[in-house]
Amino acid sequence: MASSRQNQEDAEIHEGEEGEVEFITEDDILAEYPLDGNDGDEPMDEDDDQVGDLPNVAGGSSSSANAEPVEDNSVQHFRGHKSSVFTVSSHPTQPLAASGGEDDMGYIWDITDGEVIVKLTGHTDSVTSTAWSSDGEMIATGGMDGKVRIWRRVGKAKGKDDYRTWEFLTELQGPDEVMFLRWHPKGNVLLAGSNDMTLWLWQLPSGNTMQVFAGHTGPVNCGEFTPDGKRIISADADNTLIFWDPRSPTPLFKLGSDDGRFNLDGITSLGVNPSSTLAIVGGASGGIRIISLSRGEVISTLGGHTEGESIEAVVFVDLTGLGANNDGPGVVVTGATDGKACIWDLGTMRLRATLEHQDAITTLLAHPAPQSHLLISASADRTLKTWDARTGKLLRTHTGHHGPVLAASLGLNGSVIVSAGDDGICAVYTTESTDEDAFVTEGST
């Protein structure tokens, strides 16, 4: 069966320019929706890009009159948001970050000095998702208002290598409330999960709807393109996981609570290994399941976390340095509201190490090569930590937030961590170097 399915998959793949794989073409677009490229937003003047007087703090205290002093080892702050910051994403190559928050605003800002580059306006409810396209030429924001809004870089169109000039492109509609956004790893295709049990796929910059996936029975909490870009996997709060061919609205396989081994009391987190053969899903009840994507079934379970504590993050770490060329099952890290991060060797199903925070873990990040053994965790205990995933050794604790750290992202090839806090602050930390001034100087060039 697996061999037959693989042959079918191979037959469905299109070959693009220079032999690149295209999983979708213009002919696959389901419908075209007229888009008003301006939608009330005009390219922004430089004077409009500033938000008040933003303190350019480098390693300074972020304490306020009502907060107890906290040691701050960050190298920069961004204070543009007026309330909790729910999401932050680092640009793939440039010293930029995009953040969104409870104030219904998003921003692109410079991580070296905290300067606002662009205000990402237009939402009427909290901005809960930000995501850069794989080439860094577009940024998407998603909100509780159901809107997905896209901006693009203007500098490239004018023949300039300018990442400080952006313009509003279009607004995508369809979701009831955006639960997550993911760009295709190799192209300008955007995936969004919705609170209304649907999954949406658009092509950019045209904004055409390529697919609407139905089949979930609860809010679609999480979803991913497989690293090879050929498939989509999504999971919902009603305990359903679906594996999709992006070209078809019919699932390749579907798992739910009718399979006794898959009862997780709702799926809260999801990860796919670099070779696109395994998925790890975590549930609200603390359970973890390993799914074979070729067989479409549960092949094992993992323990380690406290029963009843939700699994909030799943990430694969590459201890071999081989990346996607690693054909083995790999090493996965799971983080939960019990404050634990468990490092699992999937080849032996052995728990390698348990890492601990004093409160719930909200985000796990795997460092890229050549230091792919590094792991970053963010927590509601107001800290982030850098670990050596090979040994479980704590390398550095990153402090400065006065509330739970709600999100984090790695930037500049993993040399910095950008965090988003419930305290309304975004902070920038170095992963290893303690020479903060050297970072700021280097990042500014």
Coordinates of C-alpha atoms in Angstrom, one line a residue:
M1 CA 0.0 0.0 0.0
A2 CA 2.8 2.4 0.9
S3 CA 4.6 1.7 -2.4
S4 CA 1.4 2.3 -4.4
R5 CA 0.7 5.5 -2.6
Q6 CA 4.2 6.7 -3.2
N7 CA 3.9 6.0 -6.9
Q8 CA 0.7 8.0 -7.0
E9 CA 2.3 10.9 -5.2
D10 CA 5.2 10.9 -7.6
A11 CA 2.8 11.0 -10.6
E12 CA 1.0 14.0 -9.1
I13 CA 4.1 16.2 -8.7
H14 CA 4.6 18.9 -11.3
E15 CA 8.1 19.9 -12.4
G16 CA 8.7 23.6 -12.4
E17 CA 11.5 25.7 -13.7
E18 CA 15.0 24.3 -13.4
G19 CA 13.6 21.0 -12.1
E20 CA 12.0 22.5 -9.0
V21 CA 9.0 20.7 -7.6
E22 CA 5.7 22.6 -7.8
F23 CA 2.9 21.0 -5.9
I24 CA 0.4 23.5 -7.3
T25 CA -0.1 25.5 -10.5
E26 CA -2.3 28.3 -11.7
D27 CA -4.7 25.7 -13.1
D28 CA -5.4 24.5 -9.6
I29 CA -7.0 27.7 -8.4
L30 CA -10.5 27.0 -7.3
A31 CA -11.9 30.5 -7.5
E32 CA -10.8 34.0 -8.2
Y33 CA -11.9 36.8 -5.8
P34 CA -11.7 40.4 -7.0
L35 CA -9.2 42.2 -4.8
D36 CA -8.9 45.8 -4.1
G37 CA -5.2 46.2 -3.8
N38 CA -5.5 49.4 -1.7
D39 CA -8.4 48.5 0.5
G40 CA -8.1 51.9 2.1
D41 CA -4.3 51.5 2.8
E42 CA -1.8 53.6 0.9
P43 CA 2.0 53.1 0.9
M44 CA 3.2 54.7 4.1
D45 CA 5.2 57.9 4.3
E46 CA 8.3 57.8 6.5
D47 CA 6.6 60.2 9.0
D48 CA 3.7 57.8 9.4
D49 CA 5.9 54.9 10.3
Q50 CA 6.8 56.3 13.7
V51 CA 4.8 55.5 16.8
G52 CA 5.4 58.1 19.5
D53 CA 8.8 58.2 21.2
L54 CA 10.0 54.6 21.4
P55 CA 12.8 54.2 23.9
N56 CA 15.9 52.6 22.2
V57 CA 16.9 50.4 25.1
A58 CA 20.0 48.2 24.9
G59 CA 20.4 46.0 28.0
G60 CA 18.4 48.5 30.1
S61 CA 15.7 47.8 32.7
S62 CA 12.2 47.3 31.4
S63 CA 10.7 47.7 34.9
S64 CA 7.8 50.1 35.4
A65 CA 6.5 51.9 38.5
N66 CA 4.2 49.0 39.4
A67 CA 6.6 46.1 38.5
E68 CA 9.3 44.6 40.7
P69 CA 12.9 45.0 39.3
V70 CA 14.0 42.3 37.0
E71 CA 17.5 41.7 35.7
D72 CA 17.4 42.4 32.0
N73 CA 20.1 40.8 29.8
S74 CA 18.4 41.7 26.5
V75 CA 20.2 43.8 23.9
Q76 CA 17.2 45.6 22.6
H77 CA 13.5 46.3 23.3
F78 CA 10.5 47.2 21.2
R79 CA 7.7 49.1 23.0
G80 CA 5.3 50.0 20.2
H81 CA 2.4 47.8 21.4
K82 CA 0.0 49.2 24.0
S83 CA -0.9 45.8 25.5
S84 CA -0.1 42.1 25.3
V85 CA 2.0 40.9 22.3
F86 CA 0.8 37.6 21.0
T87 CA 3.1 36.9 18.1
V88 CA 6.5 37.8 16.8
S89 CA 8.4 36.6 13.6
S90 CA 12.0 37.3 12.6
H91 CA 12.8 38.1 9.0
P92 CA 14.6 35.2 7.2
T93 CA 17.7 37.3 6.4
Q94 CA 17.4 40.9 7.6
P95 CA 17.5 42.5 11.1
L96 CA 13.7 42.9 11.1
A97 CA 10.9 41.5 13.2
A98 CA 7.1 41.6 12.8
S99 CA 4.9 41.5 15.9
G100 CA 1.2 41.6 16.6
G101 CA -0.9 42.1 19.7
E102 CA -4.0 42.7 21.7
D103 CA -4.0 46.4 20.6
D104 CA -5.2 45.2 17.1
M105 CA -1.9 46.4 15.6
G106 CA 1.1 44.8 13.9
Y107 CA 4.5 46.3 13.3
I108 CA 7.6 45.7 11.3
W109 CA 10.5 47.0 13.4
D110 CA 14.3 47.0 13.4
I111 CA 15.8 44.6 16.0
T112 CA 19.0 46.6 16.2
D113 CA 17.4 49.9 17.5
G114 CA 13.7 49.2 18.0
E115 CA 12.7 51.6 15.3
V116 CA 9.3 51.2 13.6
I117 CA 9.6 50.5 9.9
V118 CA 5.9 50.0 9.0
K119 CA 2.7 50.0 10.9
L120 CA 0.6 46.9 9.9
T121 CA -2.8 48.4 10.3
G122 CA -6.3 47.4 9.3
H123 CA -7.3 44.8 11.9
T124 CA -10.3 45.3 14.1
D125 CA -9.4 42.7 16.7
S126 CA -6.2 41.2 18.2
V127 CA -3.4 40.3 15.8
T128 CA -2.5 36.7 16.7
S129 CA -0.4 35.6 13.8
T130 CA 2.5 37.0 11.8
A131 CA 4.5 35.2 9.1
W132 CA 7.1 36.1 6.6
S133 CA 7.2 34.4 3.1
S134 CA 10.1 32.1 2.6
D135 CA 12.0 34.7 0.6
G136 CA 11.2 37.5 3.0
E137 CA 9.5 39.6 0.4
M138 CA 6.0 39.5 2.0
I139 CA 4.6 39.6 5.5
A140 CA 1.2 38.2 6.5
T141 CA -0.8 39.1 9.6
G142 CA -3.8 37.2 10.9
G143 CA -6.3 38.2 13.6
M144 CA -9.3 37.3 15.7
D145 CA -11.3 39.4 13.2
G146 CA -10.8 36.8 10.6
K147 CA -8.7 39.0 8.4
V148 CA -5.5 38.0 6.7
R149 CA -3.6 41.0 5.5
I150 CA -0.5 41.0 3.3
W151 CA 2.3 43.6 2.8
R152 CA 5.1 43.4 0.4
R153 CA 8.6 45.0 0.0
V154 CA 8.7 47.9 -2.4
G155 CA 12.4 48.2 -2.7
K156 CA 12.8 45.1 -4.8
A157 CA 10.3 46.4 -7.4
K158 CA 12.3 49.6 -7.7
G159 CA 15.5 47.8 -8.2
K160 CA 16.8 48.6 -4.8
D161 CA 18.0 46.3 -2.0
D162 CA 15.8 48.2 0.4
Y163 CA 14.0 46.4 3.2
R164 CA 12.7 49.6 4.9
T165 CA 10.0 50.4 2.4
W166 CA 6.8 48.3 2.4
E167 CA 3.3 48.7 1.0
F168 CA -0.1 47.1 1.7
L169 CA -0.9 44.5 -0.9
T170 CA -4.3 42.9 -0.2
E171 CA -6.6 41.5 2.4
L172 CA -7.6 37.9 2.2
Q173 CA -11.0 36.8 3.6
G174 CA -12.6 33.5 4.4
P175 CA -11.6 32.4 7.9
D176 CA -13.9 33.2 10.9
E177 CA -10.9 33.7 13.2
V178 CA -7.3 33.0 12.2
M179 CA -5.7 30.4 14.4
F180 CA -2.3 30.2 12.6
L181 CA -0.5 31.2 9.3
R182 CA 2.1 29.2 7.5
W183 CA 3.9 30.0 4.2
H184 CA 4.9 27.2 1.9
P185 CA 8.6 26.5 2.5
K186 CA 9.5 27.2 -1.2
G187 CA 6.9 29.4 -2.7
N188 CA 4.4 32.2 -2.2
V189 CA 1.5 30.1 -1.0
L190 CA -0.1 30.8 2.3
L191 CA -2.0 28.5 4.6
A192 CA -4.4 29.6 7.4
G193 CA -6.4 27.6 10.0
S194 CA -9.7 28.9 11.1
N195 CA -11.9 28.8 14.2
D196 CA -14.8 27.7 12.0
M197 CA -13.2 24.3 11.3
T198 CA -11.9 25.2 7.8
L199 CA -8.4 25.5 6.3
W200 CA -7.6 28.0 3.6
L201 CA -4.9 28.1 0.9
W202 CA -4.1 31.2 -1.1
Q203 CA -1.7 32.1 -3.9
L204 CA 0.2 35.4 -3.5
P205 CA 0.7 38.1 -4.7
S206 CA -2.6 37.5 -6.7
G207 CA -4.5 36.6 -3.6
N208 CA -6.4 33.9 -5.4
T209 CA -8.0 31.2 -3.3
M210 CA -6.4 27.9 -4.3
Q211 CA -8.2 25.5 -1.9
V212 CA -10.7 25.5 1.0
F213 CA -10.3 22.3 3.1
A214 CA -13.3 21.1 5.1
G215 CA -13.4 18.0 7.3
H216 CA -12.4 19.2 10.7
T217 CA -15.0 19.1 13.5
G218 CA -13.4 21.7 15.8
P219 CA -11.3 24.9 15.6
V220 CA -8.2 24.1 13.5
N221 CA -5.6 24.8 16.2
C222 CA -2.4 23.9 14.3
G223 CA -1.2 23.0 10.8
E224 CA 2.0 22.7 8.8
F225 CA 3.3 22.1 5.3
T226 CA 5.6 19.1 5.4
P227 CA 9.2 20.2 5.0
D228 CA 9.4 18.8 1.5
G229 CA 6.4 21.1 0.6
K230 CA 4.3 18.3 -0.9
R231 CA 1.7 17.8 1.8
I232 CA -0.3 19.6 4.5
I233 CA -1.1 18.3 7.9
S234 CA -3.7 19.9 10.2
A235 CA -5.3 19.2 13.6
D236 CA -8.2 20.5 15.6
A237 CA -9.5 21.0 19.1
D238 CA -12.0 18.2 18.6
N239 CA -9.1 15.6 18.3
T240 CA -9.1 15.2 14.5
L241 CA -5.9 15.1 12.5
I242 CA -6.0 15.3 8.7
F243 CA -3.3 14.7 6.1
W244 CA -3.9 16.6 2.8
D245 CA -2.7 16.7 -0.8
P246 CA -2.7 20.5 -1.4
R247 CA -4.3 19.9 -4.8
S248 CA -7.3 18.1 -3.5
P249 CA -10.1 18.8 -1.0
T250 CA -10.3 15.1 -0.1
P251 CA -8.1 13.9 2.8
L252 CA -5.3 11.4 2.2
F253 CA -6.1 10.1 5.7
K254 CA -7.9 11.2 8.8
L255 CA -7.5 10.2 12.4
G256 CA -9.9 10.9 15.2
S257 CA -11.2 9.9 18.6
D258 CA -12.9 6.8 17.1
D259 CA -9.3 5.4 17.2
G260 CA -8.9 4.7 20.9
R261 CA -5.1 5.3 20.7
F262 CA -5.7 8.8 19.4
N263 CA -7.8 10.2 22.2
L264 CA -5.9 13.4 23.2
D265 CA -8.7 15.5 24.5
G266 CA -8.1 17.9 21.7
I267 CA -4.9 18.5 19.7
T268 CA -2.9 21.6 20.8
S269 CA 0.5 21.2 19.0
L270 CA 2.1 19.6 16.0
G271 CA 5.5 19.0 14.5
V272 CA 6.8 17.2 11.4
N273 CA 10.3 15.6 11.1
P274 CA 12.7 17.0 8.5
S275 CA 12.3 14.0 6.1
S276 CA 8.5 14.5 6.1
T277 CA 7.8 10.9 7.2
L278 CA 6.6 11.4 10.8
A279 CA 4.3 13.8 12.7
I280 CA 4.2 14.3 16.4
V281 CA 1.0 15.6 17.9
G282 CA 0.4 16.8 21.5
G283 CA -2.9 17.0 23.3
A284 CA -4.7 19.0 25.9
S285 CA -4.6 16.0 28.3
G286 CA -0.8 15.7 28.1
G287 CA -0.7 12.8 25.7
I288 CA 1.7 12.6 22.7
R289 CA 1.3 10.5 19.6
I290 CA 3.7 9.6 16.8
I291 CA 2.0 9.3 13.4
S292 CA 3.5 7.6 10.3
L293 CA 2.6 9.8 7.4
S294 CA 3.1 7.0 4.9
R295 CA 0.9 4.5 6.7
G296 CA -1.6 7.0 8.1
E297 CA -1.7 5.5 11.6
V298 CA -0.5 5.9 15.2
I299 CA 2.8 4.0 15.6
S300 CA 3.7 4.9 19.2
T301 CA 3.0 7.1 22.2
L302 CA 5.2 9.2 24.4
G303 CA 4.8 10.0 28.1
G304 CA 7.0 12.2 30.2
H305 CA 4.6 15.0 30.9
T306 CA 2.1 15.4 33.8
E307 CA -1.3 14.1 33.0
G308 CA -3.8 16.8 32.3
E309 CA -1.1 19.4 31.4
S310 CA -1.5 20.6 27.8
I311 CA 1.3 20.0 25.3
E312 CA 1.9 23.5 23.9
A313 CA 5.0 23.1 21.6
V314 CA 6.6 20.4 19.5
V315 CA 9.9 20.9 17.6
F316 CA 12.4 18.6 15.9
V317 CA 16.1 19.2 16.6
D318 CA 18.9 18.0 14.3
L319 CA 21.7 16.5 16.4
T320 CA 23.3 14.9 13.3
G321 CA 23.8 18.1 11.3
L322 CA 22.3 16.4 8.3
G323 CA 19.0 18.4 8.2
A324 CA 16.5 17.1 5.7
N325 CA 19.1 14.5 4.6
N326 CA 18.7 12.7 7.9
D327 CA 16.5 9.7 7.0
G328 CA 16.3 8.5 10.6
P329 CA 13.3 9.2 12.9
G330 CA 15.2 12.0 14.6
V331 CA 15.0 13.8 17.9
V332 CA 11.9 15.7 19.0
V333 CA 11.3 18.0 21.9
T334 CA 7.9 18.5 23.5
G335 CA 6.9 21.4 25.9
A336 CA 3.9 21.6 28.2
T337 CA 2.1 23.6 30.7
D338 CA 3.8 21.5 33.4
G339 CA 6.9 23.5 32.8
K340 CA 8.8 20.6 31.3
A341 CA 10.5 20.2 27.9
C342 CA 11.2 16.5 27.2
I343 CA 13.8 15.5 24.6
W344 CA 13.0 12.2 22.9
D345 CA 15.1 10.0 20.7
L346 CA 12.5 8.6 18.3
G347 CA 14.9 5.8 17.1
T348 CA 14.9 4.2 20.6
M349 CA 11.8 5.9 22.0
R350 CA 14.0 6.9 24.9
L351 CA 13.7 10.1 27.0
R352 CA 17.1 11.7 26.6
A353 CA 16.6 14.6 29.0
T354 CA 14.0 16.7 30.8
L355 CA 14.4 20.5 30.9
E356 CA 12.5 22.6 33.4
H357 CA 10.9 26.0 33.7
Q358 CA 9.0 27.3 36.7
D359 CA 5.8 27.7 34.7
A360 CA 4.2 26.7 31.4
I361 CA 6.4 26.4 28.3
T362 CA 4.8 28.4 25.5
T363 CA 7.3 28.1 22.6
L364 CA 10.2 25.8 21.5
L365 CA 12.7 26.8 18.8
A366 CA 15.3 24.7 17.1
H367 CA 18.5 26.5 16.1
P368 CA 19.6 26.1 12.4
A369 CA 22.9 24.6 11.3
P370 CA 25.7 24.7 12.1
Q371 CA 24.6 25.0 15.7
S372 CA 21.5 22.8 15.3
H373 CA 22.1 21.2 18.7
L374 CA 20.9 24.4 20.4
L375 CA 17.3 24.6 21.6
I376 CA 15.4 27.7 22.9
S377 CA 12.5 27.5 25.2
A378 CA 10.1 30.4 26.2
S379 CA 7.9 30.3 29.3
A380 CA 5.2 31.9 31.3
D381 CA 7.8 32.1 34.1
R382 CA 9.0 35.3 32.2
T383 CA 12.2 33.8 30.9
L384 CA 13.7 32.2 27.8
K385 CA 16.5 29.6 28.0
T386 CA 19.1 28.3 25.6
W387 CA 20.0 24.6 26.0
D388 CA 22.3 22.1 24.5
A389 CA 19.9 19.5 23.3
R390 CA 22.6 16.8 23.1
T391 CA 23.1 16.9 26.9
G392 CA 20.2 18.9 28.3
K393 CA 22.6 21.4 29.7
L394 CA 21.4 24.9 30.3
L395 CA 23.6 27.4 28.5
R396 CA 21.9 30.7 29.2
T397 CA 18.8 32.2 30.8
H398 CA 17.3 35.2 29.0
T399 CA 15.5 37.7 31.4
G400 CA 13.8 41.0 31.3
H401 CA 10.1 40.4 30.8
H402 CA 7.7 41.3 33.5
G403 CA 5.0 38.8 32.4
P404 CA 4.6 35.5 30.6
V405 CA 6.6 35.2 27.3
L406 CA 3.9 34.3 24.8
A407 CA 6.0 33.8 21.6
A408 CA 9.5 33.8 20.3
S409 CA 11.4 33.6 17.0
L410 CA 15.0 33.1 15.9
G411 CA 16.6 35.7 13.7
L412 CA 19.8 36.4 11.8
N413 CA 20.5 32.6 11.3
G414 CA 19.9 31.9 14.9
S415 CA 22.3 34.4 16.4
V416 CA 19.4 36.3 18.1
I417 CA 16.1 35.5 19.8
V418 CA 13.2 37.9 19.5
S419 CA 10.5 37.4 22.2
A420 CA 6.9 38.7 22.7
G421 CA 5.5 39.2 26.1
D422 CA 2.2 39.6 27.9
D423 CA 3.8 42.8 29.4
G424 CA 3.5 44.4 26.0
I425 CA 7.2 44.3 25.3
C426 CA 9.2 42.6 22.6
A427 CA 12.8 41.9 23.5
V428 CA 15.9 40.8 21.6
Y429 CA 18.5 38.5 23.1
T430 CA 21.7 36.8 21.8
T431 CA 21.7 33.1 21.9
E432 CA 25.4 32.7 23.0
S433 CA 27.5 35.8 22.7
T434 CA 27.6 38.0 25.8
D435 CA 29.1 40.9 23.8
E436 CA 25.9 42.9 23.4
D437 CA 27.5 46.0 21.9
A438 CA 29.1 43.9 19.2
F439 CA 25.7 42.5 18.2
V440 CA 24.1 45.9 17.9
T441 CA 27.0 47.2 15.9
E442 CA 27.1 44.2 13.6
G443 CA 23.4 44.1 13.1
S444 CA 23.3 47.8 12.1
T445 CA 25.8 47.4 9.2

